[in-house]
Amino acid sequence: MPGLRGGRIPEPRSDNPIRRALLHPVRSVPLAFLAVIGLGAALLMLPMARTGSDLVSDPLMAALFTSVSAVCVTGLITVDTATYWTPFGQAVIMFLIQVGGFGIMTLATLLALLVRKSIGLRGQLVAQSETHTLNLGDVRHVLLRVARLMVSIEAVTAAILTVRFWLAYDQNPLTALWHGSFHAVSAFNNAGFALYSDNLVGFTEDPLIIVPICLAIIAGGLGFPVIIQLLRGDVKPRNWSIHLRLTIYGTLVLLAGGIALFGAFEWNRNETLGGLSLTGKLLGSLAGGVFPRTAGFNSIDYGAAAPETLMVTNILMFIGGGSAGTAGGIKITTFLVLAFSIWNEVRGRDEVTIAHRSISASSQRQALSVALLGVAAVVGGTLALLMLTDHSLEKVLFESISAFATVGMSTGITYNLPPSAEWVLMALMFLGRIGTVTVASALALSSRPRLYSLPEERPVIG
């Protein structure tokens, strides 16, 4: 394609350098997120969005923090969603979750398709940067399938939850439908917002609430390319792409390991699972392995969890889910590409191979960049929170990873943080949602390839 030589995305033609920089597809994504965050905060500041039953010293900060958390599909909160916000405010939060999960630029591109029946090159490039599709010509088809898939899974989950809330918890049909829809959207988008003050702790022993929510979380966390490829009938592992293999097998291993370790550490602890029935313990272990990937719901009090559980949860949160989905973290494929790179280096191989396929050097560099930038963000956020608060390293590290990986779990310290610490968490959520590589690309002023090579030298490593 003309203008795409060497894999570069062309800069929009403009005589204004500022306009040219802002209209670049990679830079448009974070700018659009900021715009919607501002709109969400403005809507949540309306008197009709707040009940007034739980007054806070700074309503603007509460609205802004909630908007950032919803658009970045995180779930961290500084006010109680169930009591501080009115149904209108909760509807705004659900809308922001849906928009954030689908992707601002993806949604804008889809609306352009429906209204104009066409899409320009820049719009395709923007959508491609958000959905991570590999073929420019597939963008329109992918967007429509993503929308249908998203609505279908949320509708099925909402229907199951609505019936359960209605029949088992004596909610009237409209309330049950509202609660079912809200939690379905929150689950599939891996947001973790709930309409109950204790999140999902009250449903720990109810399989018809916990299991559908877990399935919706897993579906959203797999990523759209994986789900679409499976729906096409590619169910035989030998026909799977490397991305599909890494995501499916990685998800299964992390889920099994997370569930087993959570159950082992919390099974007999009275503060968490110890006082529950066998069904409750099994469901609690399931939730403990699924919710950190990266939904943010909680069916136990993580402030009372064992240190070992918090450590395992930290690992699951940081790795996150699949690429081009609603989950956060550095992503399963990033983690496994680095793991295979290390394994092949230990074995003395020049090439990194996975399932008889060679992984390009650019993919390895991208995985390393994402991981190291993620580590840098978490370390920087943790250090800042330690300086701004008097909480322990264990709790502050948990909070930082939860914010960066857009998980939303908390040991209970978010409610009492000073405004300066809230800004740190908002920055981590924003960075984690739009992606460290997107931020780095958006800030880069030049992407021109080097037309020469320098002499090679090998420093001493290790």
Tab-separated table of C-alpha atoms in Angstrom:
chain	number	residue	atom	x	y	z
A	1	MET	CA	0.000	0.000	0.000
A	2	PRO	CA	1.414	3.413	-0.877
A	3	GLY	CA	2.550	5.345	2.139
A	4	LEU	CA	2.944	2.249	4.319
A	5	ARG	CA	6.398	1.259	3.130
A	6	GLY	CA	8.455	-0.411	5.838
A	7	GLY	CA	5.388	-0.857	8.070
A	8	ARG	CA	5.281	2.831	9.053
A	9	ILE	CA	1.996	4.592	9.724
A	10	PRO	CA	2.000	7.804	7.692
A	11	GLU	CA	1.562	11.129	9.432
A	12	PRO	CA	-1.573	12.998	8.349
A	13	ARG	CA	-0.686	15.759	5.922
A	14	SER	CA	-0.910	19.152	7.534
A	15	ASP	CA	1.109	22.315	7.591
A	16	ASN	CA	0.448	22.697	11.308
A	17	PRO	CA	2.957	20.522	13.248
A	18	ILE	CA	0.799	20.513	16.406
A	19	ARG	CA	-2.302	19.396	14.501
A	20	ARG	CA	-0.243	16.801	12.630
A	21	ALA	CA	1.061	15.408	15.917
A	22	LEU	CA	-2.346	15.259	17.596
A	23	LEU	CA	-4.103	13.614	14.638
A	24	HIS	CA	-1.652	10.723	14.441
A	25	PRO	CA	-3.719	7.527	14.987
A	26	VAL	CA	-1.537	6.295	17.866
A	27	ARG	CA	-1.849	9.639	19.663
A	28	SER	CA	-5.591	9.895	19.025
A	29	VAL	CA	-6.400	6.980	21.335
A	30	PRO	CA	-5.148	8.528	24.615
A	31	LEU	CA	-6.577	11.911	23.643
A	32	ALA	CA	-9.996	10.360	23.047
A	33	PHE	CA	-9.825	8.565	26.400
A	34	LEU	CA	-9.041	11.866	28.115
A	35	ALA	CA	-11.975	13.529	26.390
A	36	VAL	CA	-14.444	10.848	27.486
A	37	ILE	CA	-13.026	10.871	31.021
A	38	GLY	CA	-13.691	14.604	31.154
A	39	LEU	CA	-17.228	14.120	29.833
A	40	GLY	CA	-17.884	11.360	32.375
A	41	ALA	CA	-16.629	13.493	35.260
A	42	ALA	CA	-18.860	16.369	34.143
A	43	LEU	CA	-21.920	14.092	34.053
A	44	LEU	CA	-21.113	12.640	37.477
A	45	MET	CA	-20.821	16.158	38.888
A	46	LEU	CA	-24.478	16.849	38.084
A	47	PRO	CA	-26.679	17.001	41.209
A	48	MET	CA	-28.940	14.315	39.738
A	49	ALA	CA	-25.983	11.867	39.697
A	50	ARG	CA	-25.355	11.982	43.454
A	51	THR	CA	-27.612	10.963	46.334
A	52	GLY	CA	-26.013	13.283	48.886
A	53	SER	CA	-26.266	10.532	51.507
A	54	ASP	CA	-22.497	10.109	51.673
A	55	LEU	CA	-21.037	13.586	51.355
A	56	VAL	CA	-17.331	13.837	50.581
A	57	SER	CA	-15.022	16.773	51.025
A	58	ASP	CA	-14.254	17.015	47.311
A	59	PRO	CA	-17.086	15.869	44.985
A	60	LEU	CA	-15.049	16.848	41.918
A	61	MET	CA	-12.241	14.447	42.844
A	62	ALA	CA	-14.789	11.693	43.522
A	63	ALA	CA	-16.387	12.248	40.107
A	64	LEU	CA	-13.054	12.442	38.291
A	65	PHE	CA	-11.612	9.361	40.005
A	66	THR	CA	-14.775	7.358	39.290
A	67	SER	CA	-14.784	8.486	35.655
A	68	VAL	CA	-11.140	7.476	35.176
A	69	SER	CA	-11.766	4.137	36.867
A	70	ALA	CA	-14.869	3.438	34.740
A	71	VAL	CA	-13.403	4.477	31.372
A	72	CYS	CA	-10.213	2.544	32.159
A	73	VAL	CA	-12.425	-0.425	33.227
A	74	THR	CA	-10.618	-0.704	36.546
A	75	GLY	CA	-13.117	-0.622	39.410
A	76	LEU	CA	-11.134	1.224	42.071
A	77	ILE	CA	-13.462	3.573	43.928
A	78	THR	CA	-13.189	6.307	46.538
A	79	VAL	CA	-16.953	6.412	47.223
A	80	ASP	CA	-19.507	3.617	47.540
A	81	THR	CA	-21.077	3.003	44.120
A	82	ALA	CA	-24.250	1.610	45.687
A	83	THR	CA	-25.005	4.535	48.006
A	84	TYR	CA	-23.174	7.629	46.695
A	85	TRP	CA	-24.478	7.547	43.109
A	86	THR	CA	-28.096	7.718	42.038
A	87	PRO	CA	-29.464	5.366	39.359
A	88	PHE	CA	-28.587	8.091	36.843
A	89	GLY	CA	-25.018	8.234	38.149
A	90	GLN	CA	-24.777	4.451	38.037
A	91	ALA	CA	-26.074	4.483	34.462
A	92	VAL	CA	-23.346	6.980	33.559
A	93	ILE	CA	-20.775	4.653	35.120
A	94	MET	CA	-22.122	1.682	33.136
A	95	PHE	CA	-21.981	3.719	29.933
A	96	LEU	CA	-18.389	4.741	30.639
A	97	ILE	CA	-17.469	1.107	31.319
A	98	GLN	CA	-18.997	-0.001	28.036
A	99	VAL	CA	-17.290	2.742	26.074
A	100	GLY	CA	-13.950	2.135	27.775
A	101	GLY	CA	-14.134	-1.607	27.235
A	102	PHE	CA	-14.997	-1.367	23.583
A	103	GLY	CA	-12.421	1.306	22.988
A	104	ILE	CA	-13.110	4.966	22.338
A	105	MET	CA	-11.746	5.005	18.820
A	106	THR	CA	-13.268	1.631	17.945
A	107	LEU	CA	-16.688	2.905	18.985
A	108	ALA	CA	-16.218	6.147	17.059
A	109	THR	CA	-15.194	4.200	13.966
A	110	LEU	CA	-18.222	1.908	14.272
A	111	LEU	CA	-20.561	4.905	14.507
A	112	ALA	CA	-18.924	6.373	11.409
A	113	LEU	CA	-19.564	3.092	9.578
A	114	LEU	CA	-23.224	3.093	10.536
A	115	VAL	CA	-23.823	6.750	9.632
A	116	ARG	CA	-21.624	7.239	6.571
A	117	LYS	CA	-21.390	3.621	5.384
A	118	SER	CA	-17.713	4.223	4.773
A	119	ILE	CA	-14.460	4.710	6.624
A	120	GLY	CA	-11.382	6.679	5.804
A	121	LEU	CA	-7.788	5.481	5.956
A	122	ARG	CA	-7.045	7.408	9.150
A	123	GLY	CA	-10.122	5.929	10.809
A	124	GLN	CA	-9.007	2.432	9.846
A	125	LEU	CA	-5.543	3.083	11.243
A	126	VAL	CA	-7.000	4.379	14.511
A	127	ALA	CA	-9.289	1.376	14.849
A	128	GLN	CA	-6.395	-0.928	14.023
A	129	SER	CA	-4.287	0.563	16.813
A	130	GLU	CA	-7.124	-0.016	19.293
A	131	THR	CA	-8.250	-3.522	18.212
A	132	HIS	CA	-4.763	-4.839	17.342
A	133	THR	CA	-5.989	-6.362	14.078
A	134	LEU	CA	-3.241	-7.528	11.772
A	135	ASN	CA	-4.814	-6.785	8.389
A	136	LEU	CA	-5.869	-3.258	7.526
A	137	GLY	CA	-8.609	-4.514	5.242
A	138	ASP	CA	-10.206	-6.552	8.039
A	139	VAL	CA	-10.907	-3.591	10.327
A	140	ARG	CA	-14.492	-2.915	9.251
A	141	HIS	CA	-15.462	-6.581	9.464
A	142	VAL	CA	-13.761	-6.972	12.848
A	143	LEU	CA	-15.464	-3.924	14.352
A	144	LEU	CA	-18.925	-5.185	13.503
A	145	ARG	CA	-18.191	-8.659	14.821
A	146	VAL	CA	-16.718	-7.225	18.024
A	147	ALA	CA	-19.890	-5.195	18.614
A	148	ARG	CA	-22.179	-8.183	18.014
A	149	LEU	CA	-20.040	-10.450	20.152
A	150	MET	CA	-19.896	-7.980	23.009
A	151	VAL	CA	-23.649	-7.378	23.080
A	152	SER	CA	-24.438	-11.104	22.774
A	153	ILE	CA	-22.287	-12.214	25.695
A	154	GLU	CA	-23.475	-9.350	27.881
A	155	ALA	CA	-27.109	-10.085	27.040
A	156	VAL	CA	-26.833	-13.777	27.931
A	157	THR	CA	-25.033	-12.981	31.190
A	158	ALA	CA	-27.564	-10.269	32.050
A	159	ALA	CA	-30.468	-12.650	31.439
A	160	ILE	CA	-29.073	-15.289	33.809
A	161	LEU	CA	-28.270	-12.747	36.522
A	162	THR	CA	-31.644	-11.028	36.150
A	163	VAL	CA	-33.582	-14.241	36.670
A	164	ARG	CA	-31.441	-15.120	39.689
A	165	PHE	CA	-31.800	-11.699	41.325
A	166	TRP	CA	-35.542	-11.784	40.696
A	167	LEU	CA	-36.327	-15.296	41.928
A	168	ALA	CA	-33.753	-15.813	44.685
A	169	TYR	CA	-33.328	-12.331	46.181
A	170	ASP	CA	-36.886	-10.982	46.002
A	171	GLN	CA	-35.980	-8.074	43.749
A	172	ASN	CA	-38.756	-6.670	41.599
A	173	PRO	CA	-38.327	-7.385	37.858
A	174	LEU	CA	-37.069	-3.886	36.961
A	175	THR	CA	-34.500	-3.829	39.779
A	176	ALA	CA	-33.381	-7.353	38.909
A	177	LEU	CA	-33.009	-6.372	35.241
A	178	TRP	CA	-30.986	-3.274	36.158
A	179	HIS	CA	-28.680	-5.176	38.521
A	180	GLY	CA	-28.284	-8.023	36.064
A	181	SER	CA	-27.438	-5.706	33.175
A	182	PHE	CA	-25.025	-3.572	35.184
A	183	HIS	CA	-23.054	-6.535	36.528
A	184	ALA	CA	-23.018	-8.253	33.116
A	185	VAL	CA	-21.488	-5.164	31.495
A	186	SER	CA	-19.071	-4.747	34.391
A	187	ALA	CA	-18.049	-8.417	34.223
A	188	PHE	CA	-17.503	-8.750	30.475
A	189	ASN	CA	-15.550	-5.490	30.407
A	190	ASN	CA	-13.470	-6.643	33.383
A	191	ALA	CA	-14.447	-3.479	35.268
A	192	GLY	CA	-15.300	-4.775	38.749
A	193	PHE	CA	-17.917	-2.136	39.614
A	194	ALA	CA	-20.796	-3.548	41.660
A	195	LEU	CA	-24.085	-2.170	42.959
A	196	TYR	CA	-23.524	-3.615	46.425
A	197	SER	CA	-21.462	-2.014	49.168
A	198	ASP	CA	-19.599	-5.277	49.836
A	199	ASN	CA	-19.138	-5.936	46.098
A	200	LEU	CA	-19.909	-9.664	45.620
A	201	VAL	CA	-19.111	-10.860	49.146
A	202	GLY	CA	-22.813	-11.473	49.786
A	203	PHE	CA	-22.977	-13.895	46.848
A	204	THR	CA	-19.884	-15.964	47.658
A	205	GLU	CA	-21.888	-19.186	48.019
A	206	ASP	CA	-24.268	-18.607	45.086
A	207	PRO	CA	-23.062	-20.473	41.962
A	208	LEU	CA	-25.736	-18.869	39.744
A	209	ILE	CA	-24.214	-15.460	40.433
A	210	ILE	CA	-20.486	-16.249	40.713
A	211	VAL	CA	-20.174	-18.704	37.799
A	212	PRO	CA	-21.893	-16.562	35.086
A	213	ILE	CA	-19.845	-13.549	36.173
A	214	CYS	CA	-16.638	-15.609	36.052
A	215	LEU	CA	-17.485	-16.915	32.558
A	216	ALA	CA	-18.176	-13.385	31.304
A	217	ILE	CA	-14.870	-12.202	32.781
A	218	ILE	CA	-12.954	-15.014	31.079
A	219	ALA	CA	-14.681	-14.348	27.747
A	220	GLY	CA	-13.865	-10.655	27.867
A	221	GLY	CA	-10.320	-11.362	28.990
A	222	LEU	CA	-9.528	-13.766	26.154
A	223	GLY	CA	-9.531	-10.965	23.613
A	224	PHE	CA	-11.647	-10.487	20.531
A	225	PRO	CA	-9.207	-12.079	18.021
A	226	VAL	CA	-9.192	-15.307	20.031
A	227	ILE	CA	-12.971	-15.514	20.404
A	228	ILE	CA	-13.566	-14.693	16.737
A	229	GLN	CA	-11.041	-17.304	15.614
A	230	LEU	CA	-12.722	-19.927	17.803
A	231	LEU	CA	-16.155	-18.973	16.476
A	232	ARG	CA	-14.886	-19.537	12.941
A	233	GLY	CA	-14.526	-23.216	13.823
A	234	ASP	CA	-10.796	-23.369	14.520
A	235	VAL	CA	-11.229	-25.767	17.457
A	236	LYS	CA	-8.393	-28.131	16.570
A	237	PRO	CA	-5.216	-27.065	18.386
A	238	ARG	CA	-2.998	-28.044	15.447
A	239	ASN	CA	-4.719	-25.351	13.363
A	240	TRP	CA	-4.315	-22.640	15.966
A	241	SER	CA	-2.146	-19.603	15.445
A	242	ILE	CA	0.646	-18.858	17.888
A	243	HIS	CA	-1.385	-16.036	19.411
A	244	LEU	CA	-4.355	-18.371	19.955
A	245	ARG	CA	-2.143	-21.085	21.460
A	246	LEU	CA	-0.419	-18.694	23.859
A	247	THR	CA	-3.681	-17.108	24.968
A	248	ILE	CA	-5.694	-20.308	25.448
A	249	TYR	CA	-2.981	-22.395	27.089
A	250	GLY	CA	-1.705	-19.466	29.132
A	251	THR	CA	-5.221	-18.690	30.366
A	252	LEU	CA	-5.833	-22.299	31.379
A	253	VAL	CA	-2.536	-22.559	33.263
A	254	LEU	CA	-2.982	-19.243	35.066
A	255	LEU	CA	-6.601	-20.016	35.974
A	256	ALA	CA	-5.754	-23.472	37.286
A	257	GLY	CA	-2.734	-22.205	39.203
A	258	GLY	CA	-4.582	-19.197	40.608
A	259	ILE	CA	-7.576	-21.242	41.758
A	260	ALA	CA	-5.395	-23.944	43.338
A	261	LEU	CA	-3.089	-21.534	45.151
A	262	PHE	CA	-5.913	-19.301	46.358
A	263	GLY	CA	-7.760	-22.313	47.737
A	264	ALA	CA	-4.617	-23.701	49.375
A	265	PHE	CA	-3.789	-20.424	51.136
A	266	GLU	CA	-7.322	-19.426	52.216
A	267	TRP	CA	-9.206	-22.726	52.631
A	268	ASN	CA	-9.015	-22.901	56.435
A	269	ARG	CA	-8.615	-19.204	57.282
A	270	ASN	CA	-11.686	-17.988	59.167
A	271	GLU	CA	-11.114	-14.436	57.915
A	272	THR	CA	-11.892	-15.519	54.340
A	273	LEU	CA	-12.996	-19.029	53.276
A	274	GLY	CA	-12.685	-20.944	56.534
A	275	GLY	CA	-16.268	-20.431	57.723
A	276	LEU	CA	-17.931	-21.242	54.397
A	277	SER	CA	-19.510	-24.478	53.193
A	278	LEU	CA	-17.692	-26.739	50.754
A	279	THR	CA	-19.589	-25.107	47.879
A	280	GLY	CA	-18.672	-21.675	49.201
A	281	LYS	CA	-14.996	-22.603	49.472
A	282	LEU	CA	-14.939	-23.966	45.926
A	283	LEU	CA	-16.715	-20.899	44.548
A	284	GLY	CA	-14.458	-18.625	46.600
A	285	SER	CA	-11.392	-20.356	45.170
A	286	LEU	CA	-12.819	-20.053	41.645
A	287	ALA	CA	-13.410	-16.357	42.156
A	288	GLY	CA	-9.947	-15.955	43.677
A	289	GLY	CA	-8.397	-17.339	40.505
A	290	VAL	CA	-10.650	-15.518	38.019
A	291	PHE	CA	-11.279	-12.070	39.496
A	292	PRO	CA	-7.611	-10.955	39.431
A	293	ARG	CA	-7.570	-11.539	35.623
A	294	THR	CA	-8.412	-8.551	35.618
A	295	ALA	CA	-12.010	-8.029	36.701
A	296	GLY	CA	-11.603	-6.517	40.145
A	297	PHE	CA	-14.687	-8.033	41.737
A	298	ASN	CA	-14.116	-9.546	45.156
A	299	SER	CA	-16.032	-12.192	47.080
A	300	ILE	CA	-13.709	-11.979	50.109
A	301	ASP	CA	-12.125	-9.133	52.037
A	302	TYR	CA	-8.623	-8.820	50.539
A	303	GLY	CA	-7.620	-6.700	53.495
A	304	ALA	CA	-7.844	-9.904	55.561
A	305	ALA	CA	-6.180	-12.196	52.996
A	306	ALA	CA	-2.905	-13.974	53.721
A	307	PRO	CA	0.334	-12.412	52.430
A	308	GLU	CA	0.836	-15.434	50.193
A	309	THR	CA	-2.577	-14.844	48.615
A	310	LEU	CA	-1.776	-11.188	47.999
A	311	MET	CA	1.480	-12.163	46.314
A	312	VAL	CA	-0.204	-14.657	43.988
A	313	THR	CA	-2.888	-12.077	43.242
A	314	ASN	CA	-0.205	-9.497	42.439
A	315	ILE	CA	1.306	-11.864	39.869
A	316	LEU	CA	-2.045	-12.675	38.267
A	317	MET	CA	-3.005	-8.996	38.119
A	318	PHE	CA	0.280	-7.909	36.551
A	319	ILE	CA	0.148	-10.593	33.834
A	320	GLY	CA	-3.507	-9.882	33.095
A	321	GLY	CA	-5.517	-11.378	30.246
A	322	GLY	CA	-5.424	-11.669	26.478
A	323	SER	CA	-4.504	-8.966	24.000
A	324	ALA	CA	-7.194	-6.893	22.252
A	325	GLY	CA	-9.720	-7.741	24.935
A	326	THR	CA	-11.153	-5.988	27.956
A	327	ALA	CA	-8.536	-7.240	30.419
A	328	GLY	CA	-5.513	-5.247	31.523
A	329	GLY	CA	-1.995	-6.156	32.651
A	330	ILE	CA	0.981	-6.700	30.389
A	331	LYS	CA	-1.027	-9.521	28.718
A	332	ILE	CA	-0.509	-13.279	28.554
A	333	THR	CA	1.224	-13.217	25.173
A	334	THR	CA	3.762	-10.664	26.414
A	335	PHE	CA	4.574	-12.776	29.452
A	336	LEU	CA	4.870	-16.041	27.511
A	337	VAL	CA	6.961	-14.576	24.683
A	338	LEU	CA	9.423	-13.359	27.320
A	339	ALA	CA	9.313	-16.744	29.061
A	340	PHE	CA	10.072	-18.584	25.808
A	341	SER	CA	12.817	-16.077	24.998
A	342	ILE	CA	14.504	-16.849	28.303
A	343	TRP	CA	14.030	-20.592	27.806
A	344	ASN	CA	15.554	-20.545	24.331
A	345	GLU	CA	18.434	-18.374	25.545
A	346	VAL	CA	19.153	-20.857	28.342
A	347	ARG	CA	19.178	-23.653	25.772
A	348	GLY	CA	21.653	-21.702	23.648
A	349	ARG	CA	19.369	-21.195	20.653
A	350	ASP	CA	19.635	-18.137	18.449
A	351	GLU	CA	15.978	-18.239	17.437
A	352	VAL	CA	12.969	-18.107	19.743
A	353	THR	CA	10.559	-20.818	18.635
A	354	ILE	CA	7.073	-21.682	19.829
A	355	ALA	CA	5.189	-24.681	18.404
A	356	HIS	CA	7.531	-24.958	15.411
A	357	ARG	CA	7.189	-21.265	14.632
A	358	SER	CA	9.867	-18.606	14.921
A	359	ILE	CA	9.080	-15.442	16.877
A	360	SER	CA	10.383	-12.281	15.240
A	361	ALA	CA	12.939	-10.096	16.968
A	362	SER	CA	10.542	-7.146	16.801
A	363	SER	CA	7.909	-9.112	18.750
A	364	GLN	CA	10.489	-9.965	21.388
A	365	ARG	CA	11.557	-6.330	21.684
A	366	GLN	CA	7.933	-5.231	21.936
A	367	ALA	CA	7.233	-7.764	24.699
A	368	LEU	CA	10.334	-6.668	26.594
A	369	SER	CA	9.367	-3.000	26.236
A	370	VAL	CA	5.813	-3.588	27.478
A	371	ALA	CA	7.002	-5.622	30.464
A	372	LEU	CA	9.763	-3.223	31.517
A	373	LEU	CA	7.566	-0.161	31.092
A	374	GLY	CA	4.944	-1.934	33.192
A	375	VAL	CA	7.488	-2.673	35.903
A	376	ALA	CA	8.667	0.938	35.784
A	377	ALA	CA	5.100	2.226	36.134
A	378	VAL	CA	4.342	-0.032	39.101
A	379	VAL	CA	7.639	0.752	40.839
A	380	GLY	CA	7.193	4.483	40.282
A	381	GLY	CA	3.584	4.406	41.468
A	382	THR	CA	4.475	2.341	44.529
A	383	LEU	CA	7.290	4.701	45.495
A	384	ALA	CA	5.021	7.723	45.072
A	385	LEU	CA	2.287	6.176	47.226
A	386	LEU	CA	4.802	5.262	49.924
A	387	MET	CA	5.903	8.888	50.064
A	388	LEU	CA	2.332	10.229	50.093
A	389	THR	CA	0.759	7.795	52.570
A	390	ASP	CA	1.682	5.869	55.710
A	391	HIS	CA	0.484	2.473	54.470
A	392	SER	CA	2.712	-0.605	54.343
A	393	LEU	CA	4.637	-1.658	51.245
A	394	GLU	CA	2.477	-4.785	50.931
A	395	LYS	CA	-0.761	-2.797	50.637
A	396	VAL	CA	0.686	-0.010	48.509
A	397	LEU	CA	2.236	-2.462	46.030
A	398	PHE	CA	-1.089	-4.304	45.759
A	399	GLU	CA	-2.882	-1.028	45.063
A	400	SER	CA	-0.353	0.083	42.439
A	401	ILE	CA	-0.482	-3.199	40.514
A	402	SER	CA	-4.272	-3.222	40.732
A	403	ALA	CA	-4.438	0.289	39.267
A	404	PHE	CA	-1.873	-0.255	36.506
A	405	ALA	CA	-3.332	-3.633	35.487
A	406	THR	CA	-6.843	-2.050	35.549
A	407	VAL	CA	-8.031	-4.685	38.006
A	408	GLY	CA	-9.737	-2.676	40.737
A	409	MET	CA	-9.031	-4.901	43.719
A	410	SER	CA	-8.077	-3.176	46.945
A	411	THR	CA	-7.072	-4.040	50.469
A	412	GLY	CA	-9.330	-1.202	51.608
A	413	ILE	CA	-6.948	1.740	51.532
A	414	THR	CA	-8.395	3.527	48.473
A	415	TYR	CA	-11.179	5.185	50.460
A	416	ASN	CA	-8.759	7.005	52.762
A	417	LEU	CA	-6.066	8.153	50.345
A	418	PRO	CA	-5.157	11.852	50.090
A	419	PRO	CA	-5.918	13.628	46.783
A	420	SER	CA	-2.248	13.485	45.753
A	421	ALA	CA	-2.286	9.686	46.052
A	422	GLU	CA	-5.551	9.530	44.096
A	423	TRP	CA	-3.831	11.363	41.232
A	424	VAL	CA	-1.100	8.712	41.270
A	425	LEU	CA	-3.686	5.933	40.972
A	426	MET	CA	-5.523	7.770	38.197
A	427	ALA	CA	-2.271	8.087	36.254
A	428	LEU	CA	-1.585	4.373	36.702
A	429	MET	CA	-5.095	3.428	35.559
A	430	PHE	CA	-4.857	5.643	32.499
A	431	LEU	CA	-1.421	4.327	31.601
A	432	GLY	CA	-2.487	0.732	32.099
A	433	ARG	CA	-5.625	1.063	29.966
A	434	ILE	CA	-4.182	2.745	26.908
A	435	GLY	CA	-1.031	0.653	27.061
A	436	THR	CA	2.557	1.486	27.811
A	437	VAL	CA	3.572	1.020	24.190
A	438	THR	CA	0.796	3.370	23.040
A	439	VAL	CA	2.049	6.013	25.443
A	440	ALA	CA	5.613	5.589	24.283
A	441	SER	CA	4.533	5.755	20.642
A	442	ALA	CA	2.342	8.783	21.228
A	443	LEU	CA	5.181	10.684	22.872
A	444	ALA	CA	7.720	9.799	20.221
A	445	LEU	CA	8.204	12.706	17.825
A	446	SER	CA	9.997	10.725	15.177
A	447	SER	CA	9.388	7.215	13.896
A	448	ARG	CA	11.640	7.301	10.852
A	449	PRO	CA	13.736	4.175	10.372
A	450	ARG	CA	17.510	4.497	10.599
A	451	LEU	CA	19.093	4.151	7.176
A	452	TYR	CA	22.452	3.010	8.508
A	453	SER	CA	23.846	0.543	11.047
A	454	LEU	CA	26.493	1.148	13.688
A	455	PRO	CA	29.414	-1.137	14.555
A	456	GLU	CA	28.309	-4.013	16.768
A	457	GLU	CA	29.711	-4.506	20.276
A	458	ARG	CA	28.782	-6.988	23.015
A	459	PRO	CA	28.807	-5.696	26.617
A	460	VAL	CA	29.267	-8.129	29.501
A	461	ILE	CA	25.866	-9.387	30.656
A	462	GLY	CA	25.291	-10.827	34.109
